XYZ file of C-alpha atoms in Angstrom:
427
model
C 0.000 0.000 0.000
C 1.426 3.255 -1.264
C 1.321 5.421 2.119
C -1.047 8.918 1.587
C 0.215 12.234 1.050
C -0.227 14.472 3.466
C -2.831 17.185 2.958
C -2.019 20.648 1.649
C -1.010 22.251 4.276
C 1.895 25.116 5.154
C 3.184 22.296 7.325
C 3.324 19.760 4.922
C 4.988 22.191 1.962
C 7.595 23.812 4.726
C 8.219 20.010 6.406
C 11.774 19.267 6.919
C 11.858 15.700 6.505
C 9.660 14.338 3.393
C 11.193 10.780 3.180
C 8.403 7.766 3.401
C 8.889 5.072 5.252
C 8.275 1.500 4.317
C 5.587 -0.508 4.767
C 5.108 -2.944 6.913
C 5.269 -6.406 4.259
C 6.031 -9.296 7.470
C 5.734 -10.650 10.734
C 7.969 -9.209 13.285
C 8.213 -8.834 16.597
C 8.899 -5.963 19.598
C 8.703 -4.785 23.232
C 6.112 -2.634 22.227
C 3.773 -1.560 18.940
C 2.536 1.581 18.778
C -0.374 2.211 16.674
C -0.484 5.959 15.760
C 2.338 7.935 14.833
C 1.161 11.367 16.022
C 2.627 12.594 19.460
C 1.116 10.436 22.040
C 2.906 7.365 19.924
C 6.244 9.552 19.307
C 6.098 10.688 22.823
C 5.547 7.048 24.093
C 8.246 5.779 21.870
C 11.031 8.164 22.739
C 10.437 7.405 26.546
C 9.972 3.777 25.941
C 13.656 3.465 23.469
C 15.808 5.708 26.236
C 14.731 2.866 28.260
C 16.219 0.845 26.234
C 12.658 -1.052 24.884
C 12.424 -2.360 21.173
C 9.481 -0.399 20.041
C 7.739 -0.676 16.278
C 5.945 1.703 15.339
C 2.337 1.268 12.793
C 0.960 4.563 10.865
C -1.984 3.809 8.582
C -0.918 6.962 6.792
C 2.123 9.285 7.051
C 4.294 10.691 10.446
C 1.956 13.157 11.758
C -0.831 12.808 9.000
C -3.491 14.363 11.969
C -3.863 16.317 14.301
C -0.158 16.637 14.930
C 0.790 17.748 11.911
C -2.439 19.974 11.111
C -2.887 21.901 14.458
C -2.249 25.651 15.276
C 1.209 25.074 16.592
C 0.788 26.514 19.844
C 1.729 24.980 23.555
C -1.203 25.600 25.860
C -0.779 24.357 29.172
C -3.473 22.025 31.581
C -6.390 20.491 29.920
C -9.696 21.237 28.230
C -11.052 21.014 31.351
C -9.053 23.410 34.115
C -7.758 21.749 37.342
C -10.722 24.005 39.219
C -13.582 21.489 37.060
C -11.345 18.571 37.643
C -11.359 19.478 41.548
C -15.373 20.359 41.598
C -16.250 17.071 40.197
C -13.823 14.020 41.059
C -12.098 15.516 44.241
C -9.537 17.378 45.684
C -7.110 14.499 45.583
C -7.492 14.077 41.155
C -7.486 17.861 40.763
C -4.097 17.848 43.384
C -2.474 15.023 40.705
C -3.916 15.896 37.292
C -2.732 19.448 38.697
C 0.836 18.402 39.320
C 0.660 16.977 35.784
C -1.277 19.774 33.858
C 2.173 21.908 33.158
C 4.664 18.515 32.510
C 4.021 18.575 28.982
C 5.268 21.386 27.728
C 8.542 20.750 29.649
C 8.399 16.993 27.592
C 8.071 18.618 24.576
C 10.691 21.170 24.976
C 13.357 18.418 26.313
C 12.578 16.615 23.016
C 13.263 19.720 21.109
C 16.693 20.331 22.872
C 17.817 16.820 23.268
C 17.232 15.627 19.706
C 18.000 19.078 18.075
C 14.826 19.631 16.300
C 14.433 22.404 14.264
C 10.924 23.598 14.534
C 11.039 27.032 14.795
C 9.810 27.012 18.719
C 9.062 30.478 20.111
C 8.403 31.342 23.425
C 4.930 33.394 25.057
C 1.543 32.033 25.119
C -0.843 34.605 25.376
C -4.555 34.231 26.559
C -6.383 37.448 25.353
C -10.111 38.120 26.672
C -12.975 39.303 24.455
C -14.970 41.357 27.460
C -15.066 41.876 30.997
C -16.523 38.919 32.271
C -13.451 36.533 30.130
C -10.972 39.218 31.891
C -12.027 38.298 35.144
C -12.190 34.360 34.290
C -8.149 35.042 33.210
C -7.590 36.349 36.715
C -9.716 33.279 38.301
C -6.963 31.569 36.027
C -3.994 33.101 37.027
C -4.836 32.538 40.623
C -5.639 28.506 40.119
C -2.387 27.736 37.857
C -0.318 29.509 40.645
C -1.953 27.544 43.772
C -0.491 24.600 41.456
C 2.895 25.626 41.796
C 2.794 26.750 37.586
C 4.896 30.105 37.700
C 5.775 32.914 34.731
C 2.309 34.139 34.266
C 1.438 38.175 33.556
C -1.736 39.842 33.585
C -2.191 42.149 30.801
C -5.121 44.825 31.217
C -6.109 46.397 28.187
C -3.409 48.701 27.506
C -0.711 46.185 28.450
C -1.757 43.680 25.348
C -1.888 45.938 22.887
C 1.717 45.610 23.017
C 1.540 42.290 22.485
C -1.509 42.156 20.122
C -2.235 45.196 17.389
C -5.904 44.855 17.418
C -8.631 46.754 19.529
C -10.359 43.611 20.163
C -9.572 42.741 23.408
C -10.220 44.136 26.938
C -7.094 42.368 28.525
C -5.080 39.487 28.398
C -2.686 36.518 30.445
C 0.834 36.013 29.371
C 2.447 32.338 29.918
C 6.010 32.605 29.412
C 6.381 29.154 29.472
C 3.920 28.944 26.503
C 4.766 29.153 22.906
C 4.504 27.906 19.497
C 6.416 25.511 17.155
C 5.764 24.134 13.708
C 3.689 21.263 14.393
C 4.975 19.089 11.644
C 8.560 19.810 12.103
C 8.230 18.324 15.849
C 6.739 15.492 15.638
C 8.848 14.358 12.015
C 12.066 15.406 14.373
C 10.680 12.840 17.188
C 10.196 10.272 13.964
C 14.188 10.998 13.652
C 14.769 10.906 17.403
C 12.905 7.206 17.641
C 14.806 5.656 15.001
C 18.122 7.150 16.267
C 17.740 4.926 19.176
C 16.558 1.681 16.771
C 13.020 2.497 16.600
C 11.375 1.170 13.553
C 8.156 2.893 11.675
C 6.104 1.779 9.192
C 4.057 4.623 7.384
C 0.849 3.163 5.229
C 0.243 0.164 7.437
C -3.019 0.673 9.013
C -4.081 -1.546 11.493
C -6.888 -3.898 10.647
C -7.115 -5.971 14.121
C -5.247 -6.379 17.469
C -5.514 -9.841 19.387
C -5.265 -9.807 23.058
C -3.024 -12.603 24.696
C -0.205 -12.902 27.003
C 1.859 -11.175 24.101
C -0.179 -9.161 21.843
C -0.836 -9.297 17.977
C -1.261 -6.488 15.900
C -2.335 -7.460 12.454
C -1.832 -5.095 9.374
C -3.187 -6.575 5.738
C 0.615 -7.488 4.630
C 1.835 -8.004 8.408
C 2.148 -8.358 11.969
C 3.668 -7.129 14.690
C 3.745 -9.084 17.985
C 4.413 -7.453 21.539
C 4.529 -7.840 24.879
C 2.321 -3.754 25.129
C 0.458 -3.174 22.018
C -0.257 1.667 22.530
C -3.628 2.007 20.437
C -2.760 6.492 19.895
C -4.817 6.750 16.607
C -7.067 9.191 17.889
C -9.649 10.493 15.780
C -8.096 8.456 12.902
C -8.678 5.154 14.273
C -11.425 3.969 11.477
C -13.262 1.667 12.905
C -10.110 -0.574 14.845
C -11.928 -0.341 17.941
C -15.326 0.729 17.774
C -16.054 0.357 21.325
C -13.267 2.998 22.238
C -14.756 4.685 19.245
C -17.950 5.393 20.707
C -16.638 7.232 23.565
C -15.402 10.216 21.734
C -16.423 12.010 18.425
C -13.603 13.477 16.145
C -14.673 17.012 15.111
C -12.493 19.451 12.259
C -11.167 22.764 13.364
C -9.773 25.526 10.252
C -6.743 26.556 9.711
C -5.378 29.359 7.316
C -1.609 30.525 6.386
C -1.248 33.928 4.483
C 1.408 35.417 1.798
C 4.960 36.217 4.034
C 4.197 39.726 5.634
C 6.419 42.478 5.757
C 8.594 42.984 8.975
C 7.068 46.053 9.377
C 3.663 44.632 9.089
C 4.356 41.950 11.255
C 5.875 43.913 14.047
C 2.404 45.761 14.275
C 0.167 42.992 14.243
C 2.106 40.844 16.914
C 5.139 43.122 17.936
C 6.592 40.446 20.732
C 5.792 37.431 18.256
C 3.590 35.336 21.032
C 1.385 33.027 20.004
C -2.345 34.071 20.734
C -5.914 32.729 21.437
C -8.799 34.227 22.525
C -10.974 33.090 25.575
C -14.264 32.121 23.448
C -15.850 28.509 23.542
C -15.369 28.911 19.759
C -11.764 30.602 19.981
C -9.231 31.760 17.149
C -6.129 30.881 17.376
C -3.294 32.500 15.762
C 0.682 33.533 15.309
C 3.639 33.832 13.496
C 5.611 31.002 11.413
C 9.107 30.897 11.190
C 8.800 32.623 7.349
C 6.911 35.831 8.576
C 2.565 34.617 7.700
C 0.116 34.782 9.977
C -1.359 31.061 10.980
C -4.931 31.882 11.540
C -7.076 29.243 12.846
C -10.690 28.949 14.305
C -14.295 27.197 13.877
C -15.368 23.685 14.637
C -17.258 21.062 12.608
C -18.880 17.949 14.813
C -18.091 14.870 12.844
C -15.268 16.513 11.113
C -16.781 17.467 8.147
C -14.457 19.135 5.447
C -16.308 22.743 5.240
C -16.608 23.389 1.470
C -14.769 26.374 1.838
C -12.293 27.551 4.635
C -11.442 30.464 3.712
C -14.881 31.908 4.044
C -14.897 30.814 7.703
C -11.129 31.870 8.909
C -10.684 35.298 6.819
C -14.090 37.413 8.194
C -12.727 36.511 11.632
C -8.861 37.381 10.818
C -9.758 40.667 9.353
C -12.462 41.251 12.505
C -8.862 40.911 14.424
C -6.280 42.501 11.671
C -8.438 44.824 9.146
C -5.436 45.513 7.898
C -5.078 42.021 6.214
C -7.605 42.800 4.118
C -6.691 41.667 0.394
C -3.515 39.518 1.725
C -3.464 36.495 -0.125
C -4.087 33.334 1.818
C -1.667 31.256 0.460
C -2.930 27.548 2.250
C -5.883 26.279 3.614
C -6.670 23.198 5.574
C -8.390 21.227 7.873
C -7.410 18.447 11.008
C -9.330 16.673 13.011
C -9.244 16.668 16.529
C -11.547 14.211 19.549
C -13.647 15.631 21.827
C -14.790 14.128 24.875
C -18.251 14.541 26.473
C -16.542 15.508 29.897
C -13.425 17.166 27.496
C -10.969 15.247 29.401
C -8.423 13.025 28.338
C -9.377 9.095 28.163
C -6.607 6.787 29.495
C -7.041 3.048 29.474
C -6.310 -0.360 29.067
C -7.921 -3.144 27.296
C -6.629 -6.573 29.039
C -3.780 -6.802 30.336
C -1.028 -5.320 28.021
C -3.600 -3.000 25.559
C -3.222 0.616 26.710
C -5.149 3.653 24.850
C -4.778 7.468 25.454
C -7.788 9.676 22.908
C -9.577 13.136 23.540
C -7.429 15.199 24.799
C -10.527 17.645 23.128
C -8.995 20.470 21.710
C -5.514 20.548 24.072
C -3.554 17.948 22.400
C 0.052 19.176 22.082
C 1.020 19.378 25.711
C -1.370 16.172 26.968
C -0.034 14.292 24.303
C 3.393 14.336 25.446
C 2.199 14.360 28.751
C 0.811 10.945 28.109
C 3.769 9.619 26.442
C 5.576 9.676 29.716
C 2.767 8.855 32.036
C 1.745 5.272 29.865
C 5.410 4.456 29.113
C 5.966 4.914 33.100
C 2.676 2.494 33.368
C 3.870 -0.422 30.690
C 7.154 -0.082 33.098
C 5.332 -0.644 36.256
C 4.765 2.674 37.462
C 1.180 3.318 36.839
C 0.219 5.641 39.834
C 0.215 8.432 37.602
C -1.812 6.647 34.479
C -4.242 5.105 37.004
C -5.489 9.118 38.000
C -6.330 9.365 34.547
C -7.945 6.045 33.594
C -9.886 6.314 36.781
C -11.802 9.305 35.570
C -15.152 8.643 34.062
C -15.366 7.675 30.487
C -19.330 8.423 29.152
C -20.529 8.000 25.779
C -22.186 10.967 24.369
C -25.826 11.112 24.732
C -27.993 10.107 21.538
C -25.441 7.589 20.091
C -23.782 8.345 16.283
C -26.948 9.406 14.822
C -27.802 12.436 17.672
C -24.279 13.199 18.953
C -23.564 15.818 16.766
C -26.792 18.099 16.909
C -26.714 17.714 20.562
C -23.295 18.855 20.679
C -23.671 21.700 18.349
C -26.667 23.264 20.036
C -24.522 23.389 23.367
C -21.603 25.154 21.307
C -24.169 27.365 19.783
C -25.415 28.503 23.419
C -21.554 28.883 24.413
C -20.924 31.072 21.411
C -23.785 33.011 22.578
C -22.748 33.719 25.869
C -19.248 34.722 24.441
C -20.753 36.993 21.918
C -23.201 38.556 24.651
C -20.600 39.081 26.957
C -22.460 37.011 30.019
């Protein structure tokens, strides 16, 4: 099977590395198989080979072909969820852990970056930037919670303060993370491909899986091959097409939008984000935007439940770019794409295990770069006997959304339509 080009993205035409591995054509055999070759498999891998494991490595597609090669770029710390929801509903003892854990994987991430020499084009600054009063207040709620967690370098910006960070009048304040900061999404996670096969790490691009067989060692079956294992990693996300249905049915994938201008001037770019932060606004439907390494603006925004491909991207990224930077209007928009991420009905993370030696991590639900790496440590910790940290996650609830495939996404829609409401109304 020929593996499957990536899609036309600015990540995919700027990517570093554009070899394609083979694919997988007999039966072999490993410590561990990995199904997924986004971050949560990379991030697994690389913890899993300094170890000293054998791991092998399964991608139906290409290194990165979701979610980690599509998304915004941008390192956002905790979860969907903040450590204050976590607390309020499973207990001051999970919000304690998860909240010792919510700022780890941006740390993971960068240690990959140094360690292996990746060249990504990380940034630092992460800035949080609040549409009215009542999201203002919310960042200063925030402030306060990541700080009782021990999480340090974060600035509150009233509304004078961002506009030297931000050259729009859109916003009434803002929350600077230092320790946040973008990257080129595609550029990591092909540099952690490099990392895992400097250590003998194997990966086999176009080689979806098409079964996995519990037993005391594990078979994963691919339609040329197999790979057998002592831990089989299921990290497909929302591109695991029908492998599992039952983990399928927890989650549902949905498509966020994603557009990459014409290079702007230095001049122009100094003016629309004059200390080059990345930036995303507090909105239940946020944008999402920054820098690359070339001088555009990456502009993303929007969701679609069930990850439709919109017909036409543009028309939902550029009324909201030029609502932020009027000045933009007439740049060219030089790519235009679409990823798919999984939400969660509780938009938490869902750890697991199937048997004995199947683990799964899905959902992280919109905050995928820094759980992802997160939960490379946490499971390859777990398949090496230290699962006190994996068990906090897998222990959390894991519900189905209401209505089944046919109702999921209307139901789900009409609550993001009342959120967008609220954000546009300012209560």
């Amino acid at each position: 099977m020929q593996p499957v080009s990536h899609t036309n993205s600015y990540y995919a035409a700027s990517a570093n590395d554009t070899r394609q591995r083979p694919t997988l054509t007999e039966d072999v055999s490993a410590d561990i198989c990995i199904i997924g070759a986004g971050y949560t498999g990379m991030s697994t891998a690389i913890h899993l080979a300094e170890a000293g494991y054998r791991v092998v490595v399964l991608e139906a597609s290409r290194i990165g072909f979701g979610a980690s090669g599509r998304n915004g770029g941008q390192i956002v710390n905790s979860y969907s969820r903040d450590i204050d929801f976590i607390e309020k509903h499973y207990g001051d003892h999970v919000g304690a852990e998860m909240g010792r854990m919510a700022f780890e994987g941006g740390r993971i991430l960068r240690r990959f970056v140094k360690d292996y020499n990746i060249q990504c084009d990380l940034k630092q600054g992460g800035l949080f930037a609040a549409c009215n009063r009542r999201q203002f207040d919310e960042l200063q709620e925030k402030k306060a919670l990541w700080e009782s967690h021990g999480h340090e370098g974060l600035e509150l910006l009233d509304d004078s303060q961002i506009k030297r960070h931000v050259g729009s009048d859109r916003y009434n304040g803002g929350l600077l993370d230092h320790t946040g900061g973008h990257f080129h999404p595609l550029n990591l996670v092909l540099g952690e491909a490099a990392a895992l096969e400097s250590m003998g790490g194997v990966i086999y691009e176009g080689s979806p899986a098409v079964s996995v067989d519990e037993g005391t060692k594990a078979v994963v079956k691919t339609e040329h091959g197999s790979v057998t294992a002592d831990y089989v990693l299921v990290a497909g996300n929302a591109y695991l097409n029908g492998l599992l249905p039952k983990l399928e049915a927890k989650a549902m994938p949905c498509g966020t939008q994603v557009i990459t201008t014409e290079p702007l001037s230095p001049e122009v770019q100094k003016r629309l984000l004059p200390q080059d932060n990345c930036v995303e606004d507090c909105n239940y439907l946020l944008d999402y935007y920054r820098l690359s390494g070339d001088g555009r603006l990456i502009y993303g925004g929007g969701v679609t439940y069930g990850a439709r491909e919109p017909s036409k991207i543009e028309s939902l990224i550029v009324p909201n770019m030029l609502k932020t930077f009027p000045e933009l209007k007439g740049t060219r928009v030089d790519y235009a794409w679409t990823g798919n991420f999984l939400l969660t009905l509780m938009r938490l993370p869902q750890f697991g295990r199937i048997g004995r030696n199947i683990y799964y991590a899905q959902g992280y639900s919109g905050h995928g770069v820094t759980c992802s790496h997160l939960a490379g440590k946490v499971i390859s910790d777990a398949m090496r006997g230290q699962a006190e940290r994996f068990d906090v996650f897998s222990n959390l609830p894991q519900y189905s959304f209401p209505g089944g495939r046919l109702f999921r996404i209307p139901f789900t829609a009409m609550g993001a339509w009342y959120y967008n409401l609220r954000d546009q109304l300012g209560v």
